[in-house]
XYZ file of C-alpha atoms in Angstrom:
344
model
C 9.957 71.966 12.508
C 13.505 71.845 13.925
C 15.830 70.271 11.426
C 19.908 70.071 12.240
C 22.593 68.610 9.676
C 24.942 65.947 11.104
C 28.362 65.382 8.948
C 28.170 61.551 8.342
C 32.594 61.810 9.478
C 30.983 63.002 13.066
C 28.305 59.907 13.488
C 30.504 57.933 15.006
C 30.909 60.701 17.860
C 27.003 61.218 17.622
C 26.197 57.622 18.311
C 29.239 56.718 21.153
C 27.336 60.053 22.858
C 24.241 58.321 22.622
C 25.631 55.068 24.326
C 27.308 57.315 26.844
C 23.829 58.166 27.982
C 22.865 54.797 28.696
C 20.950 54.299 25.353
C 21.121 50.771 23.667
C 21.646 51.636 19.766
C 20.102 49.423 17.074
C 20.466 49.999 13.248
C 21.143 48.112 10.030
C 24.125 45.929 9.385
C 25.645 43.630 7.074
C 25.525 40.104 7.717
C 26.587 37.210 5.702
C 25.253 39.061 2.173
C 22.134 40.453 4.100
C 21.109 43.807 5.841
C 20.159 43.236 9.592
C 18.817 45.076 11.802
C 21.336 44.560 14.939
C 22.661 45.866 18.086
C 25.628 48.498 17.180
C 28.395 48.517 20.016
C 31.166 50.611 20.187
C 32.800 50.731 17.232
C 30.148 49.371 14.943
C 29.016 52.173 12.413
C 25.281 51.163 10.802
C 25.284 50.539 7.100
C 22.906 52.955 5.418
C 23.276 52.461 1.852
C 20.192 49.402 1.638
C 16.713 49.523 1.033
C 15.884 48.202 4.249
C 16.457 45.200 6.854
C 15.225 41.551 5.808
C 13.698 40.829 9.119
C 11.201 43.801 10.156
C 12.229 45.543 13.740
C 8.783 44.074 15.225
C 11.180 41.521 16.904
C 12.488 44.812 19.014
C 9.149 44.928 20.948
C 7.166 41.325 20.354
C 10.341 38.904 20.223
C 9.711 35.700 18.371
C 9.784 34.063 21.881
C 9.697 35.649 25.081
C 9.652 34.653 28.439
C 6.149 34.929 30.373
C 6.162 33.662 33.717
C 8.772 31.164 35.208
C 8.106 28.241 37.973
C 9.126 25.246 39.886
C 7.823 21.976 39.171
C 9.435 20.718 42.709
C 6.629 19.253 45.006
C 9.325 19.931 47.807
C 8.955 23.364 47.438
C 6.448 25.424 48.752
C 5.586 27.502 45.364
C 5.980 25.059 43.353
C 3.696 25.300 40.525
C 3.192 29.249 41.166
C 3.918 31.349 38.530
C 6.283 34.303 38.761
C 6.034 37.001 36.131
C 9.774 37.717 34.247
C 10.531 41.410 34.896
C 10.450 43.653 32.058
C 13.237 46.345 32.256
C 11.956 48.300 29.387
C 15.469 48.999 28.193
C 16.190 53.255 26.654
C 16.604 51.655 22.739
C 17.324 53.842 19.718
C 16.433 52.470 16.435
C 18.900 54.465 13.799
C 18.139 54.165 10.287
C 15.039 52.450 10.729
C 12.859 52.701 7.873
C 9.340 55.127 7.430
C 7.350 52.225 6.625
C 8.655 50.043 9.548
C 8.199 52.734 12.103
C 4.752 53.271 10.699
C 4.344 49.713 11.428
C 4.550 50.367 15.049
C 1.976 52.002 14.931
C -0.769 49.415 13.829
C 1.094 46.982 16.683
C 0.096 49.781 18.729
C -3.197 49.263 18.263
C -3.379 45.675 18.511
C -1.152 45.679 21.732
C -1.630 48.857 23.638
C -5.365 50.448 22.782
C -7.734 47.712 23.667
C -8.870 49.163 27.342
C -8.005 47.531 30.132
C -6.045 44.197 27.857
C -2.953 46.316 27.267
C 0.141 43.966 27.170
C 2.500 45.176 29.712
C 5.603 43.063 28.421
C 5.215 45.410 24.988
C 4.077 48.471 26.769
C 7.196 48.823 28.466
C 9.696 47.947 25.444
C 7.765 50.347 23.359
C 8.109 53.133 25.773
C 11.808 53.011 26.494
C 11.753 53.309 21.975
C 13.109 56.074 20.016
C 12.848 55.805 16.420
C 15.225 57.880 14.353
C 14.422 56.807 10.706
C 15.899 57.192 7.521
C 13.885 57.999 4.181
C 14.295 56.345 1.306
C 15.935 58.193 -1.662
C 15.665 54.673 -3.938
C 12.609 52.339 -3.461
C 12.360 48.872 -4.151
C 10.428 47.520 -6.980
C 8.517 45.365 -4.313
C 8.053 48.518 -2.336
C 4.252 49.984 -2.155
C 3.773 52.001 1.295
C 1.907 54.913 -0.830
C -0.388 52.582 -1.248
C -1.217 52.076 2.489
C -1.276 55.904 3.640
C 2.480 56.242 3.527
C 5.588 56.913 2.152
C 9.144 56.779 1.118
C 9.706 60.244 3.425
C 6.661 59.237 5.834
C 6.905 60.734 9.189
C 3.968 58.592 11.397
C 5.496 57.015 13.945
C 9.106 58.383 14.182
C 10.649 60.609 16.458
C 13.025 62.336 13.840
C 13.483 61.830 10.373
C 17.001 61.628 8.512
C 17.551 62.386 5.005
C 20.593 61.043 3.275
C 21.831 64.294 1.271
C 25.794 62.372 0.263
C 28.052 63.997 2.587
C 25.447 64.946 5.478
C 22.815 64.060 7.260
C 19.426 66.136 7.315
C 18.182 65.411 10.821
C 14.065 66.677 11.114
C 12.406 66.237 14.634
C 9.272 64.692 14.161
C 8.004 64.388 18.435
C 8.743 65.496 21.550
C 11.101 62.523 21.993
C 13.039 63.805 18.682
C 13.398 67.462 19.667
C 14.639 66.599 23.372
C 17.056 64.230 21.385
C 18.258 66.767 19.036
C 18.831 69.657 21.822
C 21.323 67.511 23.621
C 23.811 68.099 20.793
C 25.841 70.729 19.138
C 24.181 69.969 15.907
C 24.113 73.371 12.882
C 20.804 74.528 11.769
C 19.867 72.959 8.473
C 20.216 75.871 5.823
C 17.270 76.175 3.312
C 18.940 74.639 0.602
C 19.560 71.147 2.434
C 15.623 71.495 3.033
C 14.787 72.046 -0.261
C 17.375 69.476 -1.780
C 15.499 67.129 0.716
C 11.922 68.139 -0.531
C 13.113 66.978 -4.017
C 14.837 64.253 -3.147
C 11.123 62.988 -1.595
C 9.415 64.376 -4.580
C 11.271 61.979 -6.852
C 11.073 58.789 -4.607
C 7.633 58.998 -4.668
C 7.815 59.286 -8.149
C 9.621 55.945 -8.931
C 6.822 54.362 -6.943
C 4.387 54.951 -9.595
C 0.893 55.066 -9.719
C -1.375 53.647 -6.593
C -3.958 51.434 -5.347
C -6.447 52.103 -2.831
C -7.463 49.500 -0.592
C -9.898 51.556 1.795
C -12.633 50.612 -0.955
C -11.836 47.405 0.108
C -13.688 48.013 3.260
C -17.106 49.344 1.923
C -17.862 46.454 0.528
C -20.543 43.787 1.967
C -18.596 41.843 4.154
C -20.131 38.214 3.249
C -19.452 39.574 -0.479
C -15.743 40.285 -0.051
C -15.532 36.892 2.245
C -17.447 34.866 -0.427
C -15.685 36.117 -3.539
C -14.817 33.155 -5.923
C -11.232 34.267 -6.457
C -10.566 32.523 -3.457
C -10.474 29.507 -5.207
C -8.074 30.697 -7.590
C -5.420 32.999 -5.512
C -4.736 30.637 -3.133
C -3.953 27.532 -5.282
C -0.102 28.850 -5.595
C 0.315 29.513 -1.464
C 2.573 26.103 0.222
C 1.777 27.805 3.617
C 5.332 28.159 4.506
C 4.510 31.521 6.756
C 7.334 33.145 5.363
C 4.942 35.963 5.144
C 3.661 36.515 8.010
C 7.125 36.071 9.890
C 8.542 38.651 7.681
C 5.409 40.952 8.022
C 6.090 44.000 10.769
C 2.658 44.206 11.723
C 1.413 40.377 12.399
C 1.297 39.684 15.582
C -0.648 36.035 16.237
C 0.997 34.543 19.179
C 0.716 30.847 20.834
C 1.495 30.355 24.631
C 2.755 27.704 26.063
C 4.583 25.962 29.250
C 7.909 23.883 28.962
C 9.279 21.996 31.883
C 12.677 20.864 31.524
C 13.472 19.221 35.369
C 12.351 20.970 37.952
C 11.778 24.335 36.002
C 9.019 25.152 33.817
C 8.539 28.401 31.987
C 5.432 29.828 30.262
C 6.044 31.837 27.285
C 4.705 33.267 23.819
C 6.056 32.243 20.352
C 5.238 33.632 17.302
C 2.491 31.956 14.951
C 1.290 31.864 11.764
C -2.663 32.571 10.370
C -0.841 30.073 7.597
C -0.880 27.182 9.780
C -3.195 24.411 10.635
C -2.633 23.940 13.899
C -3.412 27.882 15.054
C -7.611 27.459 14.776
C -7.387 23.472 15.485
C -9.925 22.969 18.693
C -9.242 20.629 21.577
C -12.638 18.745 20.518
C -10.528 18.341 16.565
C -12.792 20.578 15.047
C -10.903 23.504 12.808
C -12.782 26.059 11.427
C -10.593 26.363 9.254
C -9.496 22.968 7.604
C -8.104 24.056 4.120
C -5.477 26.050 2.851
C -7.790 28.263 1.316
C -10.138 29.423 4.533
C -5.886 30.058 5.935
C -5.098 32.390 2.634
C -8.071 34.126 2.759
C -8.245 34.447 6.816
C -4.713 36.015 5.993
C -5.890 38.816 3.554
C -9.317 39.493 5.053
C -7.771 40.590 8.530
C -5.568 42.787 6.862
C -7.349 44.347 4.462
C -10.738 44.080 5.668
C -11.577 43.282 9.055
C -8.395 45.739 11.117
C -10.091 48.430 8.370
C -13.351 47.726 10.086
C -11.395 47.753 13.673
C -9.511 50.402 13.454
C -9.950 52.150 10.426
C -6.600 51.445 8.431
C -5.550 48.476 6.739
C -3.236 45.941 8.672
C -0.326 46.261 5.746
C 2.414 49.517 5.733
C 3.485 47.958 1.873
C 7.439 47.048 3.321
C 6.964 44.723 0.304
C 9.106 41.886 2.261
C 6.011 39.916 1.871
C 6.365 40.089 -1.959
C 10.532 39.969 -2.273
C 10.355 36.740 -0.413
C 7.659 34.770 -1.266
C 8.957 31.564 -2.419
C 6.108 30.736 -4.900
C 5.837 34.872 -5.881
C 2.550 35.877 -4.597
C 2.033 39.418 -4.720
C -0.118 40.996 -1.924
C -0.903 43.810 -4.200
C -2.765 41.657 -6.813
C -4.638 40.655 -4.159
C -5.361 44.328 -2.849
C -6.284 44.864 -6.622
C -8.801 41.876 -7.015
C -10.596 42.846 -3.814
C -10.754 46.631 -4.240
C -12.086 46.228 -8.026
């Protein structure tokens, strides 16, 4: 595996190179007390001493509203009423510091967006193309952290092109893909000597460490479905949820979407927001039937499809364990008691 060192005084001069080539840069930043993920111009250095963004980089590739198709609602015109489809450029974006569980997260939108035959989504295809990810591992996991538990890890390389370590003065720089390596040869960058390696090694050793021990949730997925979706804890784990969707906003790998056409005078657009498996209005029918009426059938819809039903999809759970769901929860539910009372 090529690995090069960067000196964190020369990433300034790493990153203006980058823009020189045309790429758009994206990393962490501060913002009013929080860590953001945001565009950094000239200038702007990303701040990489956090545990990781609020908001999850899913925004990068499935914004939380996007423009479809645009028309005219002018009878005067000859199209009016005929939808035009909003060009994609599929902009060259580089996410820096992006964290192993986030990028991992990619991956399952992947799945959901790009590997269903002929229904690929062309307005994510083409921002996920233009993507490089260059992530950062994490030396110092969050309590509310638990991607071990979903197949990764603090030092997880699925789904990046090159993996940084932070080793204090420098930056260990591994390429993971093609992508990485091409990225990497463009630069007068040192070999990595052995002992940054092996400093690194240890360094992942020990983060996985502070994570402690595990759950497994692929158990989860042997049991008998109408057992698992019938399970009287139900009852009881859902009592505490208000249905806010802070969860599933926050989550990097949900993905329900609503589409819908606003007109304001002669110019209508049709677009996709973000939605919410939380809310009542996502499974309420035209005829006012919802087949899912309670709060309870929405908490549990939540849980099965992401620990259950994507397993029996696509053989992985729908969760990379960011933990955001848990750190901002305003009534403190835990996703991984719930991973515990449906694997036991």
């Amino acid at each position: 595996m090529e690995a090069k060192t960067l000196a964190k005084k020369d990433l300034p001069g790493f990153l203006d190179g980058l823009r020189g080539k045309g790429i758009e840069i994206w990393g962490p930043q501060k913002v009013q007390g929080a860590v953001e993920l945001g565009l950094l111009g000239p200038g702007v250095e990303p701040y990489l001493n956090h545990s990781n963004v609020r908001l999850s980089p899913k925004a990068l590739v499935f914004p939380q509203s996007e423009r479809m198709f645009v028309f005219t609602t002018d009878r005067n015109r000859e199209d009016a009423f005929i939808l035009k489809e909003v060009e994609e450029k599929g902009e060259s974006r580089l996410v820096f510091g992006i964290r192993p569980c986030d990028a991992r997260a990619f991956l399952i939108l992947d799945k959901v967006f790009l590997v269903q035959g002929a229904a690929q989504d062309p307005y994510y295809k083409k921002k996920r193309e233009g993507m490089v990810l260059v992530g950062l591992g994490c030396n110092r996991p969050c309590s509310t952290c638990f991607c071990h538990w979903t197949g990764g890890g603090p030092f997880s390389r699925e789904g990046l092109d090159i993996l940084m370590t932070d080793l204090g003065d420098d930056l260990l720089l591994e390429a993971v893909s093609e992508k990485g390596k091409d990225l990497l040869a463009g630069w007068d960058l040192k070999n990595a000597e052995s002992s940054f390696l092996e400093q690194a090694g240890k360094m992942a050793q020990e983060a996985l460490g502070i994570m402690g021990s595990q759950v497994d949730p692929s158990p989860i997925r042997k049991k008998p479905l109408l057992e698992s979706f019938g399970q009287a804890y139900w009852e009881r784990v859902h009592e505490p949820c208000i249905k806010c969707g802070t969860c599933t906003y926050l989550c990097p790998t949900c993905s329900c979407f609503d589409i819908q056409d606003e007109v304001r005078g002669l110019c209508g657009l049709r677009g996709r927001n973000w939605d919410s498996c939380m809310f009542p209005l996502t499974t309420l029918h035209a005829s006012g039937h919802n087949p899912r009426p309670t709060g309870k059938e929405r908490f549990r819809q939540r849980f099965m499809h992401k620990l259950r039903y994507f397993q029996d999809d696509f053989g992985t759970v729908m969760c990379v364990g960011c933990g955001r769901c848990v750190q901002y929860c305003p009534v403190n539910i835990d996703i991984r008691e719930i991973i515990r009372e449906m694997s036991a």
